Short mmCIF file of C-alpha atoms and ligand atoms in Angstrom, two decimals:
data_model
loop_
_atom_site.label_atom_id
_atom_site.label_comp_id
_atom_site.label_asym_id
_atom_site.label_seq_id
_atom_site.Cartn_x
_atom_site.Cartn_y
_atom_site.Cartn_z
CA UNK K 1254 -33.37 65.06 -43.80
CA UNK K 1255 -31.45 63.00 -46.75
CA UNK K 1256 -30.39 65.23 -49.25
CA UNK K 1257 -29.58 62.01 -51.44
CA UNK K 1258 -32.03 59.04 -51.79
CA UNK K 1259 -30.47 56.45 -53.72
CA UNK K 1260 -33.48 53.58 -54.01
CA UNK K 1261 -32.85 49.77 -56.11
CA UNK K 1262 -29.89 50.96 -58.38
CA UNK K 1263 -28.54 48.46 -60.82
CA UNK K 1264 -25.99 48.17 -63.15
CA UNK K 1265 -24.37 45.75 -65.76
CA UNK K 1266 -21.38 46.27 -67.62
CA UNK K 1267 -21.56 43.05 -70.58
CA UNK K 1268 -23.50 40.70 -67.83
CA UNK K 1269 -20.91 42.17 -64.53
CA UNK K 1270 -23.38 42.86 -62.26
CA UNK K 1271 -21.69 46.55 -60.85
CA UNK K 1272 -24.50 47.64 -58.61
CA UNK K 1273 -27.30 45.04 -57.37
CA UNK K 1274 -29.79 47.14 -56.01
CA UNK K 1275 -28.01 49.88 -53.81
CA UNK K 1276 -30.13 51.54 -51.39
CA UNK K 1277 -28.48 54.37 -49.43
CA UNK K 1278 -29.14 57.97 -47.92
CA UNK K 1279 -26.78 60.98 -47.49
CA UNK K 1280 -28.09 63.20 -44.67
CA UNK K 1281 -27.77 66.97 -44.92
CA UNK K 1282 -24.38 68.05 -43.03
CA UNK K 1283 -22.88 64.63 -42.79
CA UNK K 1284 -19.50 63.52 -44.40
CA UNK K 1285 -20.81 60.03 -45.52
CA UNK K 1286 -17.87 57.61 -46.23
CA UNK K 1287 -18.52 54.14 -48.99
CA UNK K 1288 -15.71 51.35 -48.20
CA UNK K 1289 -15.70 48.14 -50.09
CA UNK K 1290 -13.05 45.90 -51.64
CA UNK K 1291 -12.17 47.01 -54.82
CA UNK K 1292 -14.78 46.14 -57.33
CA UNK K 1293 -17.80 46.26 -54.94
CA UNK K 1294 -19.14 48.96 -57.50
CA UNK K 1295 -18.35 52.17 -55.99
CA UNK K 1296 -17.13 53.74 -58.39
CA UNK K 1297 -19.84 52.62 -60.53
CA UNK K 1298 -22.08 53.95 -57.57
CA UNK K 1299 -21.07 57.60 -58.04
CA UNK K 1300 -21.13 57.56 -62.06
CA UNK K 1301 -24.72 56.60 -61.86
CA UNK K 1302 -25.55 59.08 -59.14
CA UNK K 1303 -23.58 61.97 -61.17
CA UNK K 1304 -25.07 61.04 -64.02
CA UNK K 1305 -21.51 59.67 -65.91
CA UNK K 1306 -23.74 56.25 -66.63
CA UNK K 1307 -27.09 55.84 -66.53
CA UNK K 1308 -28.34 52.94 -64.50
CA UNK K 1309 -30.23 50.13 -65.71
CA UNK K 1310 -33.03 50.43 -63.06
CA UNK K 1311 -33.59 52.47 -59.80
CA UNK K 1312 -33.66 55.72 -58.49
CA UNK K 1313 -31.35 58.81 -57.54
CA UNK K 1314 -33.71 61.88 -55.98
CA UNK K 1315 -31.43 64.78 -55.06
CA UNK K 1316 -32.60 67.62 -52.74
CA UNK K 1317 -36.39 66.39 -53.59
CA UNK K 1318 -35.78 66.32 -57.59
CA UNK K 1319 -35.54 62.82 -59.28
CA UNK K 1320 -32.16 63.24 -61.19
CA UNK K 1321 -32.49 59.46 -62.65
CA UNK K 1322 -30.29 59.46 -66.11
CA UNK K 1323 -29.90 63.13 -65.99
CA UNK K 1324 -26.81 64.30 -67.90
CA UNK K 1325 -23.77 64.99 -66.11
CA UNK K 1326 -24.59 68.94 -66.56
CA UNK K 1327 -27.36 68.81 -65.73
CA UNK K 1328 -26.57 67.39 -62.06
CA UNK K 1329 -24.03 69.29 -61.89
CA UNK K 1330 -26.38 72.53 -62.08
CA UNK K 1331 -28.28 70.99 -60.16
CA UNK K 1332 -26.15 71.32 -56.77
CA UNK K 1333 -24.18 67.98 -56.95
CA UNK K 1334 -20.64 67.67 -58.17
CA UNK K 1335 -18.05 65.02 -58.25
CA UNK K 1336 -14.53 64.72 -58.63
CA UNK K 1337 -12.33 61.98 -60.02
CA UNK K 1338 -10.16 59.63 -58.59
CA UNK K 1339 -7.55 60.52 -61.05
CA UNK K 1340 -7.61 64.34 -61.78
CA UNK K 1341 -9.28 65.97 -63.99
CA UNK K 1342 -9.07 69.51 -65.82
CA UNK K 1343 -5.93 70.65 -67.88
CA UNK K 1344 -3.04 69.72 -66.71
CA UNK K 1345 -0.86 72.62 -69.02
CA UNK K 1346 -3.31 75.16 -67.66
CA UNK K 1347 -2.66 77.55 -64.14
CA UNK K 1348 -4.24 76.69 -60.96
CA UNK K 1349 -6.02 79.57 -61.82
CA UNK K 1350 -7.29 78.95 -65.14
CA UNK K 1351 -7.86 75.34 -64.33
CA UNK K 1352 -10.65 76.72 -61.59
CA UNK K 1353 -11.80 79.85 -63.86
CA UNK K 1354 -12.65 76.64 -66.48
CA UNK K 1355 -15.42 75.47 -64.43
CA UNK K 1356 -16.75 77.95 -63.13
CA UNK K 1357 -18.08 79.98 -66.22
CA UNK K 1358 -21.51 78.62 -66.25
CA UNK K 1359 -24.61 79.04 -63.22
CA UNK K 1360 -27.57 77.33 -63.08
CA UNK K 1361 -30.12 78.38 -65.63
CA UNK K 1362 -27.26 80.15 -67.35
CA UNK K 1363 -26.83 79.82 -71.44
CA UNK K 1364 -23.61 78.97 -73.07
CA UNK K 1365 -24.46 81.69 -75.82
CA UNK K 1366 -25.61 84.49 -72.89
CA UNK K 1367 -21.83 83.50 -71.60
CA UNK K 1368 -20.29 84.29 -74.75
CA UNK K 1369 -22.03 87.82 -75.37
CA UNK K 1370 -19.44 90.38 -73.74
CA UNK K 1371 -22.30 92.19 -72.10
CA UNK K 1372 -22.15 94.19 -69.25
CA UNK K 1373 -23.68 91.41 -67.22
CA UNK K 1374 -21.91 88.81 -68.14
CA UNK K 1375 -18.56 90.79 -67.65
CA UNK K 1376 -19.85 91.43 -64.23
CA UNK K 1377 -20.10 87.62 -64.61
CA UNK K 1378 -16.66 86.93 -64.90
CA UNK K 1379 -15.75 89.09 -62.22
CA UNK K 1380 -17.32 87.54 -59.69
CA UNK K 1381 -15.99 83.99 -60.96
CA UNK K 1382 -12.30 85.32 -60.56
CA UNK K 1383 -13.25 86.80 -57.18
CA UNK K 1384 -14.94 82.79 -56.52
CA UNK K 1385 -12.38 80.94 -57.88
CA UNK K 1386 -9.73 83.62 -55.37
CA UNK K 1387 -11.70 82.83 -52.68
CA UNK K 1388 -11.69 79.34 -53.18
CA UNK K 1389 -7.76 79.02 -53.71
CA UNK K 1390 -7.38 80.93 -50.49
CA UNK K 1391 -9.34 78.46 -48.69
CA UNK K 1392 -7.74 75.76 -49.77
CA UNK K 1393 -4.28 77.40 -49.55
CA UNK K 1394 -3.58 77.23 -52.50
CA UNK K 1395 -2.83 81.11 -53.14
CA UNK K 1396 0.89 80.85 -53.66
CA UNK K 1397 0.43 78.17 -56.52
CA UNK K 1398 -2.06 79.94 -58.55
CA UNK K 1399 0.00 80.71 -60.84
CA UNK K 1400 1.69 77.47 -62.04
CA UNK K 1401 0.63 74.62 -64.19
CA UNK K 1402 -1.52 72.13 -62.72
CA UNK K 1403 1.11 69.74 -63.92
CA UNK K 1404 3.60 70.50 -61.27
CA UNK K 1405 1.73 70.05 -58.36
CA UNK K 1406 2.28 67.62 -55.95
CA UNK K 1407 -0.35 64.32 -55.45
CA UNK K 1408 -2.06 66.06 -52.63
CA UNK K 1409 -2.26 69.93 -53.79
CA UNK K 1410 -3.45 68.16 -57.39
CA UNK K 1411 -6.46 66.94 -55.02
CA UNK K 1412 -6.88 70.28 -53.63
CA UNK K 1413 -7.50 71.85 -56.99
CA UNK K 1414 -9.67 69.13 -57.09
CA UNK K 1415 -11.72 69.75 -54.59
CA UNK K 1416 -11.63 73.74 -55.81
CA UNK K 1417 -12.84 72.87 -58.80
CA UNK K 1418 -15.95 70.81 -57.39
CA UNK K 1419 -16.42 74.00 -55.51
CA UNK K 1420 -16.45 76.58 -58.24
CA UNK K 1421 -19.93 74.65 -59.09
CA UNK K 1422 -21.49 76.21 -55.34
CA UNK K 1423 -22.56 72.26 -54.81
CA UNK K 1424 -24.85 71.35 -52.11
CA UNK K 1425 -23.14 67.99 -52.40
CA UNK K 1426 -19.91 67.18 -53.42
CA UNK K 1427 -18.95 63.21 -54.16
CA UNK K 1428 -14.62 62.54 -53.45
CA UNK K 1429 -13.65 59.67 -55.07
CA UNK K 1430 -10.53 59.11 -53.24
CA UNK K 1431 -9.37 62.57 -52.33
CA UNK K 1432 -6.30 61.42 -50.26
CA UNK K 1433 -5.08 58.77 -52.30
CA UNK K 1434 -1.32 58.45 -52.48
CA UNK K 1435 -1.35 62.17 -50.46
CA UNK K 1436 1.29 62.66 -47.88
CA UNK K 1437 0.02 62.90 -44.16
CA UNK K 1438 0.49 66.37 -43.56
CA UNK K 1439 -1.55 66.90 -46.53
CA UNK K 1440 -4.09 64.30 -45.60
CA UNK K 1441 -4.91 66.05 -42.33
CA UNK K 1442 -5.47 69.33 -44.17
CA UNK K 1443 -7.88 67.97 -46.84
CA UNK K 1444 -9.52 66.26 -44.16
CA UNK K 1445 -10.04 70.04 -42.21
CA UNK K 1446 -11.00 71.39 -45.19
CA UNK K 1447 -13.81 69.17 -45.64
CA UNK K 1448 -14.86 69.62 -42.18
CA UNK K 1449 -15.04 73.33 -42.57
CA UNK K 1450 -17.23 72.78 -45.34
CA UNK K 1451 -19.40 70.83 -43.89
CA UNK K 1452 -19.51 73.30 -40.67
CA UNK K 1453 -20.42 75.89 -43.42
CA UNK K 1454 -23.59 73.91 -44.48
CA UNK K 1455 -22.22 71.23 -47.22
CA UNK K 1456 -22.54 67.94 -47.72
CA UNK K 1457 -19.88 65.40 -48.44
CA UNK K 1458 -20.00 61.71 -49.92
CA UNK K 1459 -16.40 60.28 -49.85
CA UNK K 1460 -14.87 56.92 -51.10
CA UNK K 1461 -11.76 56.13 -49.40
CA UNK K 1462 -9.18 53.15 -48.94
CA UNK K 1463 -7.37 55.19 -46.21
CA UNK K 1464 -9.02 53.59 -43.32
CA UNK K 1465 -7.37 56.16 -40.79
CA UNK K 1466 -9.34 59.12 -42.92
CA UNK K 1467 -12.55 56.83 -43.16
CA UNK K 1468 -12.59 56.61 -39.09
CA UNK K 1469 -11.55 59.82 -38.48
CA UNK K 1470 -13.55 61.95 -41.13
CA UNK K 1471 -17.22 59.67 -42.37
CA UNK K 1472 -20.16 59.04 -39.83
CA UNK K 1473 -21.70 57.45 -41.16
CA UNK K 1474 -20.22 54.74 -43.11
CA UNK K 1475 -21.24 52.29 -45.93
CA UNK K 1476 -19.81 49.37 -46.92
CA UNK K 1477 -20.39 48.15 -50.48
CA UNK K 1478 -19.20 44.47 -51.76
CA UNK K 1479 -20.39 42.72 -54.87
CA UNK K 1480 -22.67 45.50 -56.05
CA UNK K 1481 -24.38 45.57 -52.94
CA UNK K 1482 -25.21 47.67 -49.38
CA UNK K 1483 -23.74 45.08 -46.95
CA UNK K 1484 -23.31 47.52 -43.91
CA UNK K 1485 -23.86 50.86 -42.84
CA UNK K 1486 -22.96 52.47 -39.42
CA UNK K 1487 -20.01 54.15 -37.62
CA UNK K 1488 -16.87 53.41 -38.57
CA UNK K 1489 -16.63 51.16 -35.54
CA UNK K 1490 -19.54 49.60 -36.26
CA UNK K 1491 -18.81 48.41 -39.52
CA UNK K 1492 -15.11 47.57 -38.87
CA UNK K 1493 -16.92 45.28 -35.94
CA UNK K 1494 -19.16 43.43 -38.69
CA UNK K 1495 -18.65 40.11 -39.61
CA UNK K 1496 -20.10 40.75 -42.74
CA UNK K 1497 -17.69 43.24 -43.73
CA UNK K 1498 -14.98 41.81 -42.06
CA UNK K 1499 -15.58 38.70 -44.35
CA UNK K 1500 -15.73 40.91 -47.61
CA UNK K 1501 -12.62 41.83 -47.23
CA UNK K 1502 -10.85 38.70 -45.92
CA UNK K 1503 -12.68 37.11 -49.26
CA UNK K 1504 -11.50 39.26 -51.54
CA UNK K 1505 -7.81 39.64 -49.78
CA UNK K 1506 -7.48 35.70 -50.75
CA UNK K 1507 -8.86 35.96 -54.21
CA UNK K 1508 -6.18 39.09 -54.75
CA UNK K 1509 -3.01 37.22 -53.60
N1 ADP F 580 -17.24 51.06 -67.83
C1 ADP F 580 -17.15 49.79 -67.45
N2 ADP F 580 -17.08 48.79 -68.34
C2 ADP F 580 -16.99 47.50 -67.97
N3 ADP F 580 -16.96 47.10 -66.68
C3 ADP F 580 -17.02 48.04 -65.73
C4 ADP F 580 -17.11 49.44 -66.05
N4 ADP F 580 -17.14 50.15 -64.88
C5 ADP F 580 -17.08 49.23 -63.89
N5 ADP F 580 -17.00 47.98 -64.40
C6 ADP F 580 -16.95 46.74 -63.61
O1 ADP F 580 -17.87 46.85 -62.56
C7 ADP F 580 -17.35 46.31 -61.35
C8 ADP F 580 -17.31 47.36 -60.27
O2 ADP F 580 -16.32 48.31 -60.58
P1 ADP F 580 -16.11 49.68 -59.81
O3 ADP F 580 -17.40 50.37 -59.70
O4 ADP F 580 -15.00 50.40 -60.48
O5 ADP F 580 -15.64 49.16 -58.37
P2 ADP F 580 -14.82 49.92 -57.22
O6 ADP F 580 -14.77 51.36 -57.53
O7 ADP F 580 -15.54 49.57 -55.96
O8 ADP F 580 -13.45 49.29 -57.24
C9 ADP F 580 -15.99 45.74 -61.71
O9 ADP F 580 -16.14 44.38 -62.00
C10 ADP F 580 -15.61 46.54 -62.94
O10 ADP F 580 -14.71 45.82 -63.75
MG1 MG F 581 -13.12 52.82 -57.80
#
């Protein structure tokens, strides 16, 4: 079953056509990689799906609900939750705080029931710090909880990341770029953690450069270029496509 239905989604940014009409499906339990040369719109792709832009036309049904121009809340509560390519969250803030910070609000949940010190929503805040302890554990990040988001390294800054995302209990979580400029050893781990998540019953949509994490991690995968869907398949598949193959030859010789 798709847990994401993305159907005709366009975009223009001053007459740049960013998205042509993107079709795509993310199956339940998959780790679904996008590739394209850089400008093919995927970025663009996950703003509109998260809700960070509204498209100009087309669809995005989530889990059965049309989300189309929702606000980025409101997806969010809604089970899907993104992260950036460059961090987000506080940077003078713990590891701690930083994951504490997002995950004070459930679905259905009022800002002003948040603030009232009741019993309940003490209770509340218990369980988020027993969450958000979980959550560091998992992605060991225990032994930095403590420091400032600011001194972590590339990769464990991509962890918290990720942690954050997770505070949100997402059904599906959109990466842009989670290993990025991480080292290898680190690469491998965020690439297990994602795994175990998706063992666990999650659902991952990634956008990647690393073509070694692509092949190893996404089945399937999706090639954007020029706003559009130009390939989808395993990562052998695709890398086998003329199509794609010509993308990124094309856009190598308008680069250099
Ligand atoms: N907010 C924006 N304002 C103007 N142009 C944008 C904006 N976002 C994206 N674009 C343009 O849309 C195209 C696709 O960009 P993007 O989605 O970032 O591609 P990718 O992530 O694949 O590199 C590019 O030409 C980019 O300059
Ligand atoms: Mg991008």
């Amino acid at each position: 079953m798709s847990l994401l239905e993305v159907r005709g989604l366009t975009r223009s940014f001053y007459g740049v056509e960013a998205l042509r009409g993107v079709d795509l499906d993310v199956r339940e339990r998959t780790i679904t990689g996008v590739i394209g040369p850089n400008g093919a719109g995927k970025t663009t792709l996950f703003n509109c799906v998260s809700g960070l832009v509204p498209p100009d036309t087309g669809s995005v049904v989530f889990a059965g609900r049309d989300i189309t121009g929702w606000t980025p809340d409101r997806v969010t509560q809604s089970g899907l939750v993104r992260s950036f390519q460059v961090a987000r969250g506080l940077p003078q803030l713990s590891v701690l705080e930083n994951l504490l910070l997002y995950g004070d609000r459930q679905p259905g949940e009022s800002l002003s029931l948040a603030l009232l010190r009741t019993p309940s929503a003490m209770r509340r805040e218990e369980e988020v710090r027993r969450r958000a302890l979980a959550i560091a554990a998992r992605l060991n990040l225990t032994r930095l909880l403590n420091n400032a988001a600011a001194e972590l390294s590339g990769g464990q800054k991509k962890l918290l990341e990720i942690g954050r995302a997770l505070m949100a209990n997402p059904k599906l979580i959109l990466l842009d770029e989670p290993v990025a400029g991480v080292n290898p050893t680190l690469t491998n781990e965020i690439g297990a953690h994602l795994r175990r998540l998706v063992a666990e019953g999650m659902t991952v949509l990634l956008i990647e450069h690393h073509m070694d994490t692509i092949a190893r991690l996404c089945d399937p995968v999706i090639v954007l270029a020029e706003g559009r869907r130009i390939a989808e398949g395993s990562f052998a598949q695709v890398a086998a496509d003329e199509q794609v193959q010509a993308a990124y030859m094309g856009r190598r010789r308008w680069a250099s």
